[in-house]
mmCIF file of C-alpha atoms in Angstrom:
data_model
loop_
_atom_site.group_PDB
_atom_site.id
_atom_site.type_symbol
_atom_site.label_atom_id
_atom_site.label_comp_id
_atom_site.label_asym_id
_atom_site.label_seq_id
_atom_site.Cartn_x
_atom_site.Cartn_y
_atom_site.Cartn_z
ATOM 1 C CA UNK P 1 -2.127 13.456 23.498
ATOM 2 C CA UNK P 2 -5.844 13.002 23.206
ATOM 3 C CA UNK P 3 -7.076 9.329 23.348
ATOM 4 C CA UNK P 4 -10.576 8.594 22.055
ATOM 5 C CA UNK P 5 -12.596 5.421 22.002
ATOM 6 C CA UNK P 6 -15.865 6.241 20.157
ATOM 7 C CA UNK P 7 -16.787 8.072 16.829
ATOM 8 C CA UNK P 8 -18.716 10.810 18.806
ATOM 9 C CA UNK P 9 -15.444 11.355 20.919
ATOM 10 C CA UNK P 10 -13.513 11.808 17.697
ATOM 11 C CA UNK P 11 -16.018 14.297 16.444
ATOM 12 C CA UNK P 12 -15.813 16.234 19.572
ATOM 13 C CA UNK P 13 -12.059 16.191 19.764
ATOM 14 C CA UNK P 14 -11.759 17.467 16.232
ATOM 15 C CA UNK P 15 -14.367 20.110 16.573
ATOM 16 C CA UNK P 16 -12.639 21.507 19.780
ATOM 17 C CA UNK P 17 -9.139 21.324 18.277
ATOM 18 C CA UNK P 18 -7.303 24.740 18.412
ATOM 19 C CA UNK P 19 -4.428 23.646 16.285
ATOM 20 C CA UNK P 20 -2.936 20.899 13.976
ATOM 21 C CA UNK P 21 -3.834 17.322 14.970
ATOM 22 C CA UNK P 22 -1.467 14.371 14.265
ATOM 23 C CA UNK P 23 -3.880 11.400 13.800
ATOM 24 C CA UNK P 24 -2.553 8.195 15.132
ATOM 25 C CA UNK P 25 -3.595 4.723 15.634
ATOM 26 C CA UNK P 26 -0.965 1.968 15.400
ATOM 27 C CA UNK P 27 1.857 4.606 14.799
ATOM 28 C CA UNK P 28 3.436 2.362 12.062
ATOM 29 C CA UNK P 29 3.348 4.707 8.995
ATOM 30 C CA UNK P 30 5.058 7.936 10.262
ATOM 31 C CA UNK P 31 5.614 9.220 6.689
ATOM 32 C CA UNK P 32 5.722 12.871 6.015
ATOM 33 C CA UNK P 33 7.223 16.177 7.261
ATOM 34 C CA UNK P 34 7.626 16.444 10.965
ATOM 35 C CA UNK P 35 4.799 18.452 12.330
ATOM 36 C CA UNK P 36 4.066 20.056 15.846
ATOM 37 C CA UNK P 37 0.485 19.357 17.004
ATOM 38 C CA UNK P 38 -1.597 17.434 19.426
ATOM 39 C CA UNK P 39 -1.812 13.671 18.830
ATOM 40 C CA UNK P 40 -5.254 12.303 18.242
ATOM 41 C CA UNK P 41 -4.996 8.653 19.297
ATOM 42 C CA UNK P 42 -7.757 6.517 17.615
ATOM 43 C CA UNK P 43 -6.312 3.153 18.501
ATOM 44 C CA UNK P 44 -9.260 2.673 20.879
ATOM 45 C CA UNK P 45 -11.801 2.577 18.057
ATOM 46 C CA UNK P 46 -11.138 -1.162 17.783
ATOM 47 C CA UNK P 47 -12.977 -4.477 16.818
ATOM 48 C CA UNK P 48 -14.750 -6.331 14.212
ATOM 49 C CA UNK P 49 -18.374 -5.035 14.235
ATOM 50 C CA UNK P 50 -19.738 -7.321 11.454
ATOM 51 C CA UNK P 51 -18.428 -10.300 9.528
ATOM 52 C CA UNK P 52 -20.505 -12.252 7.134
ATOM 53 C CA UNK P 53 -18.319 -14.945 5.317
ATOM 54 C CA UNK P 54 -20.992 -15.952 3.120
ATOM 55 C CA UNK P 55 -21.253 -12.361 1.850
ATOM 56 C CA UNK P 56 -17.487 -11.998 1.752
ATOM 57 C CA UNK P 57 -17.863 -8.834 3.807
ATOM 58 C CA UNK P 58 -16.265 -7.584 7.017
ATOM 59 C CA UNK P 59 -16.731 -4.364 8.900
ATOM 60 C CA UNK P 60 -14.320 -3.151 11.546
ATOM 61 C CA UNK P 61 -13.640 -0.120 13.485
ATOM 62 C CA UNK P 62 -10.713 1.894 12.125
ATOM 63 C CA UNK P 63 -8.147 1.205 14.861
ATOM 64 C CA UNK P 64 -8.667 -2.605 14.725
ATOM 65 C CA UNK P 65 -5.196 -4.176 14.334
ATOM 66 C CA UNK P 66 -4.417 -5.991 11.119
ATOM 67 C CA UNK P 67 -3.502 -9.161 12.961
ATOM 68 C CA UNK P 68 -7.052 -9.383 14.302
ATOM 69 C CA UNK P 69 -8.676 -8.853 10.953
ATOM 70 C CA UNK P 70 -6.499 -11.578 9.405
ATOM 71 C CA UNK P 71 -7.198 -13.977 12.231
ATOM 72 C CA UNK P 72 -10.838 -13.575 11.919
ATOM 73 C CA UNK P 73 -10.555 -14.078 8.270
ATOM 74 C CA UNK P 74 -8.410 -17.157 8.504
ATOM 75 C CA UNK P 75 -10.841 -18.926 10.633
ATOM 76 C CA UNK P 76 -13.208 -18.877 7.633
ATOM 77 C CA UNK P 77 -10.358 -19.553 5.228
ATOM 78 C CA UNK P 78 -10.655 -16.043 3.771
ATOM 79 C CA UNK P 79 -8.121 -13.240 3.383
ATOM 80 C CA UNK P 80 -7.565 -9.548 2.278
ATOM 81 C CA UNK P 81 -6.799 -9.966 -1.402
ATOM 82 C CA UNK P 82 -4.901 -6.705 -1.698
ATOM 83 C CA UNK P 83 -2.094 -7.923 0.611
ATOM 84 C CA UNK P 84 -1.386 -4.790 2.544
ATOM 85 C CA UNK P 85 2.205 -3.979 3.182
ATOM 86 C CA UNK P 86 3.774 -3.714 6.670
ATOM 87 C CA UNK P 87 6.233 -0.683 7.204
ATOM 88 C CA UNK P 88 7.392 -1.569 10.796
ATOM 89 C CA UNK P 89 10.478 -3.407 9.712
ATOM 90 C CA UNK P 90 11.468 -0.545 7.205
ATOM 91 C CA UNK P 91 10.878 2.400 9.554
ATOM 92 C CA UNK P 92 11.739 0.571 12.770
ATOM 93 C CA UNK P 93 8.442 1.268 14.316
ATOM 94 C CA UNK P 94 6.824 -1.135 16.968
ATOM 95 C CA UNK P 95 3.102 -0.354 16.966
ATOM 96 C CA UNK P 96 0.264 -2.541 15.401
ATOM 97 C CA UNK P 97 -0.704 -1.894 11.854
ATOM 98 C CA UNK P 98 -4.285 -0.999 11.749
ATOM 99 C CA UNK P 99 -7.179 -1.418 9.245
ATOM 100 C CA UNK P 100 -7.742 2.334 9.129
ATOM 101 C CA UNK P 101 -4.184 3.155 8.468
ATOM 102 C CA UNK P 102 -4.085 0.726 5.611
ATOM 103 C CA UNK P 103 -7.052 2.241 4.059
ATOM 104 C CA UNK P 104 -5.864 5.785 4.567
ATOM 105 C CA UNK P 105 -2.466 5.010 2.840
ATOM 106 C CA UNK P 106 -3.962 2.718 0.309
ATOM 107 C CA UNK P 107 -1.333 0.196 1.322
ATOM 108 C CA UNK P 108 -1.543 -2.468 -1.477
ATOM 109 C CA UNK P 109 1.167 -5.234 -1.800
ATOM 110 C CA UNK P 110 2.381 -7.441 -4.715
ATOM 111 C CA UNK P 111 -1.183 -9.026 -5.585
ATOM 112 C CA UNK P 112 -2.387 -5.552 -6.701
ATOM 113 C CA UNK P 113 -1.379 -6.372 -10.307
ATOM 114 C CA UNK P 114 -3.981 -9.076 -10.257
ATOM 115 C CA UNK P 115 -6.495 -8.323 -7.511
ATOM 116 C CA UNK P 116 -6.505 -4.641 -7.372
ATOM 117 C CA UNK P 117 -5.534 -1.909 -4.642
ATOM 118 C CA UNK P 118 -6.935 -1.570 -1.141
ATOM 119 C CA UNK P 119 -9.459 1.148 -2.440
ATOM 120 C CA UNK P 120 -10.926 -1.566 -4.787
ATOM 121 C CA UNK P 121 -11.972 -3.583 -1.895
ATOM 122 C CA UNK P 122 -13.437 -0.786 0.256
ATOM 123 C CA UNK P 123 -17.243 -0.903 0.362
ATOM 124 C CA UNK P 124 -17.849 1.738 2.851
ATOM 125 C CA UNK P 125 -16.409 4.136 5.391
ATOM 126 C CA UNK P 126 -17.422 6.337 8.281
ATOM 127 C CA UNK P 127 -15.243 9.219 9.143
ATOM 128 C CA UNK P 128 -15.038 12.639 10.845
ATOM 129 C CA UNK P 129 -14.134 15.642 8.638
ATOM 130 C CA UNK P 130 -12.064 18.565 9.825
ATOM 131 C CA UNK P 131 -15.123 20.448 11.125
ATOM 132 C CA UNK P 132 -15.995 17.566 13.467
ATOM 133 C CA UNK P 133 -18.858 16.336 11.371
ATOM 134 C CA UNK P 134 -19.572 12.543 11.205
ATOM 135 C CA UNK P 135 -19.830 11.445 7.675
ATOM 136 C CA UNK P 136 -20.912 8.037 6.074
ATOM 137 C CA UNK P 137 -20.539 6.811 2.640
ATOM 138 C CA UNK P 138 -20.701 3.517 0.824
ATOM 139 C CA UNK P 139 -22.330 0.427 2.460
ATOM 140 C CA UNK P 140 -21.729 -3.143 3.315
ATOM 141 C CA UNK P 141 -22.364 -4.864 -0.060
ATOM 142 C CA UNK P 142 -20.906 -4.285 -3.530
ATOM 143 C CA UNK P 143 -24.057 -3.296 -5.205
ATOM 144 C CA UNK P 144 -24.737 -0.351 -2.869
ATOM 145 C CA UNK P 145 -24.893 3.028 -4.749
ATOM 146 C CA UNK P 146 -24.826 6.167 -2.724
ATOM 147 C CA UNK P 147 -23.854 9.091 -5.040
ATOM 148 C CA UNK P 148 -20.314 10.575 -4.658
ATOM 149 C CA UNK P 149 -17.718 7.932 -3.974
ATOM 150 C CA UNK P 150 -16.122 9.345 -0.814
ATOM 151 C CA UNK P 151 -14.939 5.663 -0.052
ATOM 152 C CA UNK P 152 -12.256 5.902 -2.771
ATOM 153 C CA UNK P 153 -11.507 9.500 -2.054
ATOM 154 C CA UNK P 154 -10.534 8.705 1.635
ATOM 155 C CA UNK P 155 -8.378 5.738 0.467
ATOM 156 C CA UNK P 156 -4.868 7.223 0.072
ATOM 157 C CA UNK P 157 -5.613 10.541 1.620
ATOM 158 C CA UNK P 158 -3.460 9.879 4.499
ATOM 159 C CA UNK P 159 -5.924 11.374 6.928
ATOM 160 C CA UNK P 160 -5.776 14.798 5.520
ATOM 161 C CA UNK P 161 -9.498 14.915 4.578
ATOM 162 C CA UNK P 162 -10.978 13.075 7.408
ATOM 163 C CA UNK P 163 -10.305 10.730 10.452
ATOM 164 C CA UNK P 164 -11.608 7.161 9.439
ATOM 165 C CA UNK P 165 -13.666 5.600 12.221
ATOM 166 C CA UNK P 166 -15.097 2.532 10.544
ATOM 167 C CA UNK P 167 -14.408 0.697 7.220
ATOM 168 C CA UNK P 168 -16.231 -2.083 5.389
ATOM 169 C CA UNK P 169 -14.322 -4.373 3.137
ATOM 170 C CA UNK P 170 -14.870 -7.059 0.453
ATOM 171 C CA UNK P 171 -12.699 -10.049 1.301
ATOM 172 C CA UNK P 172 -11.907 -13.211 -0.821
ATOM 173 C CA UNK P 173 -11.272 -16.840 -0.267
ATOM 174 C CA UNK P 174 -7.780 -18.079 0.590
ATOM 175 C CA UNK P 175 -5.943 -20.221 -1.877
ATOM 176 C CA UNK P 176 -5.015 -23.952 -1.726
ATOM 177 C CA UNK P 177 -1.351 -23.747 -3.242
ATOM 178 C CA UNK P 178 1.407 -21.179 -4.004
ATOM 179 C CA UNK P 179 4.582 -21.514 -5.972
ATOM 180 C CA UNK P 180 7.065 -18.995 -7.373
ATOM 181 C CA UNK P 181 9.147 -19.214 -10.580
ATOM 182 C CA UNK P 182 12.584 -17.808 -10.092
ATOM 183 C CA UNK P 183 14.901 -16.413 -12.842
ATOM 184 C CA UNK P 184 18.250 -15.384 -11.331
ATOM 185 C CA UNK P 185 20.839 -12.923 -12.282
ATOM 186 C CA UNK P 186 18.718 -10.405 -14.379
ATOM 187 C CA UNK P 187 19.326 -6.719 -15.081
ATOM 188 C CA UNK P 188 16.485 -4.312 -14.514
ATOM 189 C CA UNK P 189 15.843 -4.263 -18.233
ATOM 190 C CA UNK P 190 15.925 -8.131 -18.516
ATOM 191 C CA UNK P 191 13.716 -8.380 -15.510
ATOM 192 C CA UNK P 192 11.045 -6.091 -16.902
ATOM 193 C CA UNK P 193 10.991 -8.043 -20.086
ATOM 194 C CA UNK P 194 10.544 -11.415 -18.269
ATOM 195 C CA UNK P 195 7.779 -10.035 -16.121
ATOM 196 C CA UNK P 196 5.989 -8.415 -18.997
ATOM 197 C CA UNK P 197 6.049 -11.823 -20.736
ATOM 198 C CA UNK P 198 4.660 -13.535 -17.726
ATOM 199 C CA UNK P 199 2.000 -11.005 -17.025
ATOM 200 C CA UNK P 200 0.905 -11.057 -20.736
ATOM 201 C CA UNK P 201 0.381 -14.746 -20.596
ATOM 202 C CA UNK P 202 -2.772 -16.575 -19.625
ATOM 203 C CA UNK P 203 -1.270 -18.071 -16.639
ATOM 204 C CA UNK P 204 -2.672 -15.665 -13.874
ATOM 205 C CA UNK P 205 0.420 -14.350 -12.310
ATOM 206 C CA UNK P 206 -0.321 -12.847 -8.941
ATOM 207 C CA UNK P 207 3.006 -11.329 -8.200
ATOM 208 C CA UNK P 208 5.987 -10.136 -10.425
ATOM 209 C CA UNK P 209 8.875 -8.772 -8.680
ATOM 210 C CA UNK P 210 12.735 -8.298 -9.211
ATOM 211 C CA UNK P 211 14.474 -8.754 -5.780
ATOM 212 C CA UNK P 212 18.073 -9.463 -5.026
ATOM 213 C CA UNK P 213 18.789 -9.503 -8.744
ATOM 214 C CA UNK P 214 16.338 -12.357 -9.463
ATOM 215 C CA UNK P 215 12.899 -12.272 -11.042
ATOM 216 C CA UNK P 216 10.082 -13.759 -8.838
ATOM 217 C CA UNK P 217 6.780 -14.738 -10.525
ATOM 218 C CA UNK P 218 4.030 -16.026 -8.227
ATOM 219 C CA UNK P 219 1.161 -18.406 -9.123
ATOM 220 C CA UNK P 220 -1.819 -19.203 -6.720
ATOM 221 C CA UNK P 221 -4.914 -21.191 -6.601
ATOM 222 C CA UNK P 222 -5.930 -24.812 -6.724
ATOM 223 C CA UNK P 223 -2.898 -27.212 -6.393
ATOM 224 C CA UNK P 224 -3.518 -28.853 -9.859
ATOM 225 C CA UNK P 225 -4.002 -25.452 -11.628
ATOM 226 C CA UNK P 226 -0.947 -24.018 -10.048
ATOM 227 C CA UNK P 227 1.198 -27.010 -10.996
ATOM 228 C CA UNK P 228 -0.109 -26.922 -14.652
ATOM 229 C CA UNK P 229 0.361 -23.158 -15.001
ATOM 230 C CA UNK P 230 3.829 -23.183 -13.427
ATOM 231 C CA UNK P 231 4.940 -25.762 -15.907
ATOM 232 C CA UNK P 232 3.549 -24.018 -18.848
ATOM 233 C CA UNK P 233 4.932 -20.573 -17.682
ATOM 234 C CA UNK P 234 8.435 -22.215 -17.159
ATOM 235 C CA UNK P 235 8.354 -23.367 -20.886
ATOM 236 C CA UNK P 236 7.198 -19.789 -21.966
ATOM 237 C CA UNK P 237 9.932 -18.035 -20.102
ATOM 238 C CA UNK P 238 13.000 -20.368 -21.134
ATOM 239 C CA UNK P 239 14.308 -17.471 -23.481
ATOM 240 C CA UNK P 240 14.467 -15.300 -20.442
ATOM 241 C CA UNK P 241 17.057 -17.363 -18.515
ATOM 242 C CA UNK P 242 17.057 -20.436 -16.263
ATOM 243 C CA UNK P 243 13.729 -20.806 -14.581
ATOM 244 C CA UNK P 244 13.365 -22.800 -11.346
ATOM 245 C CA UNK P 245 10.436 -23.221 -8.963
ATOM 246 C CA UNK P 246 10.678 -22.286 -5.305
ATOM 247 C CA UNK P 247 7.839 -23.299 -2.906
ATOM 248 C CA UNK P 248 9.331 -21.453 -0.018
ATOM 249 C CA UNK P 249 9.779 -17.918 -1.541
ATOM 250 C CA UNK P 250 8.974 -15.363 1.094
ATOM 251 C CA UNK P 251 6.810 -12.658 -0.572
ATOM 252 C CA UNK P 252 6.594 -10.621 2.585
ATOM 253 C CA UNK P 253 10.157 -9.544 1.588
ATOM 254 C CA UNK P 254 8.803 -8.095 -1.641
ATOM 255 C CA UNK P 255 5.622 -6.759 0.121
ATOM 256 C CA UNK P 256 7.562 -4.916 2.802
ATOM 257 C CA UNK P 257 10.765 -3.919 0.814
ATOM 258 C CA UNK P 258 12.772 -6.434 2.968
ATOM 259 C CA UNK P 259 16.108 -5.794 1.274
ATOM 260 C CA UNK P 260 16.048 -2.109 2.233
ATOM 261 C CA UNK P 261 15.326 -2.282 5.834
ATOM 262 C CA UNK P 262 18.866 -1.106 6.692
ATOM 263 C CA UNK P 263 18.751 1.800 4.277
ATOM 264 C CA UNK P 264 18.917 5.224 5.796
ATOM 265 C CA UNK P 265 16.649 6.689 3.054
ATOM 266 C CA UNK P 266 14.053 4.952 1.104
ATOM 267 C CA UNK P 267 11.844 6.221 -1.655
ATOM 268 C CA UNK P 268 8.732 4.333 -3.112
ATOM 269 C CA UNK P 269 8.275 5.228 -6.853
ATOM 270 C CA UNK P 270 5.483 4.383 -9.219
ATOM 271 C CA UNK P 271 6.178 4.735 -12.891
ATOM 272 C CA UNK P 272 5.057 2.908 -16.046
ATOM 273 C CA UNK P 273 6.954 -0.605 -16.078
ATOM 274 C CA UNK P 274 9.018 0.150 -19.039
ATOM 275 C CA UNK P 275 10.513 3.358 -17.576
ATOM 276 C CA UNK P 276 11.710 1.498 -14.542
ATOM 277 C CA UNK P 277 15.153 0.447 -15.847
ATOM 278 C CA UNK P 278 15.801 4.087 -17.078
ATOM 279 C CA UNK P 279 14.961 5.512 -13.685
ATOM 280 C CA UNK P 280 17.265 2.996 -11.986
ATOM 281 C CA UNK P 281 20.131 4.027 -14.357
ATOM 282 C CA UNK P 282 19.945 7.682 -13.053
ATOM 283 C CA UNK P 283 20.490 6.779 -9.503
ATOM 284 C CA UNK P 284 23.789 7.527 -7.677
ATOM 285 C CA UNK P 285 26.217 4.571 -7.246
ATOM 286 C CA UNK P 286 25.404 2.703 -4.009
ATOM 287 C CA UNK P 287 21.701 2.924 -4.129
ATOM 288 C CA UNK P 288 19.735 -0.228 -3.687
ATOM 289 C CA UNK P 289 16.729 -1.010 -5.742
ATOM 290 C CA UNK P 290 13.992 -3.712 -6.101
ATOM 291 C CA UNK P 291 10.891 -3.781 -8.277
ATOM 292 C CA UNK P 292 7.365 -5.011 -7.748
ATOM 293 C CA UNK P 293 4.124 -4.772 -9.822
ATOM 294 C CA UNK P 294 5.917 -6.049 -13.020
ATOM 295 C CA UNK P 295 8.195 -3.046 -12.719
ATOM 296 C CA UNK P 296 5.565 -0.463 -12.013
ATOM 297 C CA UNK P 297 6.668 -0.097 -8.543
ATOM 298 C CA UNK P 298 10.268 0.666 -7.573
ATOM 299 C CA UNK P 299 11.784 0.813 -4.060
ATOM 300 C CA UNK P 300 14.984 2.797 -3.824
ATOM 301 C CA UNK P 301 17.242 2.727 -0.644
ATOM 302 C CA UNK P 302 20.291 4.725 0.000
ATOM 303 C CA UNK P 303 22.877 4.716 3.024
ATOM 304 C CA UNK P 304 25.332 7.584 2.989
ATOM 305 C CA UNK P 305 25.753 10.029 0.229
ATOM 306 C CA UNK P 306 23.704 13.168 -0.406
ATOM 307 C CA UNK P 307 20.209 11.950 0.158
ATOM 308 C CA UNK P 308 18.680 15.357 -0.628
ATOM 309 C CA UNK P 309 20.417 15.312 -4.054
ATOM 310 C CA UNK P 310 19.124 11.911 -4.722
ATOM 311 C CA UNK P 311 15.565 12.941 -3.706
ATOM 312 C CA UNK P 312 15.689 15.707 -6.410
ATOM 313 C CA UNK P 313 16.993 13.241 -8.942
ATOM 314 C CA UNK P 314 14.230 10.722 -8.208
ATOM 315 C CA UNK P 315 11.371 13.255 -8.181
ATOM 316 C CA UNK P 316 12.536 15.105 -11.167
ATOM 317 C CA UNK P 317 13.088 12.015 -13.208
ATOM 318 C CA UNK P 318 9.755 10.580 -12.175
ATOM 319 C CA UNK P 319 7.970 13.877 -12.973
ATOM 320 C CA UNK P 320 9.232 13.713 -16.668
ATOM 321 C CA UNK P 321 7.936 10.162 -16.691
ATOM 322 C CA UNK P 322 4.609 11.069 -15.478
ATOM 323 C CA UNK P 323 4.893 8.936 -12.208
ATOM 324 C CA UNK P 324 5.351 9.820 -8.585
ATOM 325 C CA UNK P 325 7.887 9.259 -5.906
ATOM 326 C CA UNK P 326 7.301 9.244 -2.065
ATOM 327 C CA UNK P 327 10.191 9.578 0.560
ATOM 328 C CA UNK P 328 9.004 6.844 2.851
ATOM 329 C CA UNK P 329 12.075 6.958 5.163
ATOM 330 C CA UNK P 330 14.666 9.433 6.031
ATOM 331 C CA UNK P 331 16.024 11.547 8.815
ATOM 332 C CA UNK P 332 13.868 14.370 10.055
ATOM 333 C CA UNK P 333 16.208 16.977 8.709
ATOM 334 C CA UNK P 334 15.639 15.457 5.134
ATOM 335 C CA UNK P 335 11.936 15.091 5.473
ATOM 336 C CA UNK P 336 11.666 18.728 6.707
ATOM 337 C CA UNK P 337 13.788 20.047 3.805
ATOM 338 C CA UNK P 338 12.209 18.316 0.791
ATOM 339 C CA UNK P 339 8.753 17.618 -0.672
ATOM 340 C CA UNK P 340 7.982 14.200 0.825
ATOM 341 C CA UNK P 341 5.245 13.543 -1.860
ATOM 342 C CA UNK P 342 5.696 14.016 -5.572
ATOM 343 C CA UNK P 343 4.803 17.731 -6.304
ATOM 344 C CA UNK P 344 1.486 17.899 -7.986
ATOM 345 C CA UNK P 345 0.782 19.464 -11.295
ATOM 346 C CA UNK P 346 -1.138 22.834 -11.117
ATOM 347 C CA UNK P 347 -4.300 21.288 -12.050
ATOM 348 C CA UNK P 348 -4.213 18.462 -9.627
ATOM 349 C CA UNK P 349 -2.805 20.771 -6.959
ATOM 350 C CA UNK P 350 -5.810 23.034 -7.312
ATOM 351 C CA UNK P 351 -8.174 20.085 -7.134
ATOM 352 C CA UNK P 352 -6.364 18.941 -3.950
ATOM 353 C CA UNK P 353 -6.523 22.247 -2.400
ATOM 354 C CA UNK P 354 -10.313 22.408 -3.100
ATOM 355 C CA UNK P 355 -10.974 19.156 -1.633
ATOM 356 C CA UNK P 356 -8.971 19.989 1.591
ATOM 357 C CA UNK P 357 -10.852 23.230 1.859
ATOM 358 C CA UNK P 358 -14.215 21.348 1.644
ATOM 359 C CA UNK P 359 -13.247 18.625 4.085
ATOM 360 C CA UNK P 360 -10.850 20.320 6.333
ATOM 361 C CA UNK P 361 -11.467 24.110 6.123
ATOM 362 C CA UNK P 362 -9.096 24.778 9.072
ATOM 363 C CA UNK P 363 -6.293 22.743 7.539
ATOM 364 C CA UNK P 364 -5.757 20.825 10.984
ATOM 365 C CA UNK P 365 -5.709 17.182 9.921
ATOM 366 C CA UNK P 366 -2.268 15.697 9.428
ATOM 367 C CA UNK P 367 -0.847 18.869 7.799
ATOM 368 C CA UNK P 368 2.644 17.339 7.585
ATOM 369 C CA UNK P 369 1.344 14.923 5.183
ATOM 370 C CA UNK P 370 0.140 17.331 2.529
ATOM 371 C CA UNK P 371 1.768 16.798 -0.730
ATOM 372 C CA UNK P 372 2.595 20.503 -1.224
#
């Protein structure tokens, strides 16, 4: 294992590498095929380097723990609006989630349907490409214009195009009040209908999920506004079942796929919300499911049974729907035998190959995470 604490040290380590590098910081997102290679530990690149609450901007080294970012923001009554999910409970890992890992995987939680994804809040990045070059793109303010948007490109690249060393993010104020409307006992189709009605209303729903057979709809903001909107939305949704309010609903269970933590294999699936019920209907008996993003995000869990066959069913069905499915959790034998990420169409695959050839010509950065 090679441990680095500065950006220059990262560049030197990458340039000198003779084989594959497994980039690691918190070690909480071990998704992908098992791969042999030297571990490049970048957790030493840690610390908030700039925070301007008035400008709603924070800059931190990529190995900075999420807990440190959140504590810094909370002291000024601010937060990361994209609500990054935490995979430690699902994967059974014990490391600290880092801000670089969040951006590299574009980890976005339930609030994505209202606020946007992690990449939408990334203002700038610094990273080291596969040749050991230090690259800077973007800046520290929303109005910065610098040509090619490598910031968005790095978000969701899973470290296959470069090793993030510093990130700049837009943040937002925290909210005064939160409440959740609950509609129990809904089928997937009934749940999507209710969530679609809520999201199509003017009441600013910040979370729409189907969990444990119930629809959850979250409202946030100033207390009087939340109370008014919750009452109005209850009236609007009467035709979809009994609607109650829950002031204690734990949205981290939605964010982190809490009901599936004991599953042996877990898939994270993105489709059009209207396609979710049809996908769920194709799954083998015994699979557990939950939905987020109004039905656009589906978590599928399975224990026992033929996980490889389920994987083929999920990715095949999703391909026909124009979505994508990722095997988030599974034994090494399964992850080594199947395409962990949704196979790309020929056009997209050609573009991905060209990007990797440009940013990592030797193919040494996280090769086990390539979609092919």
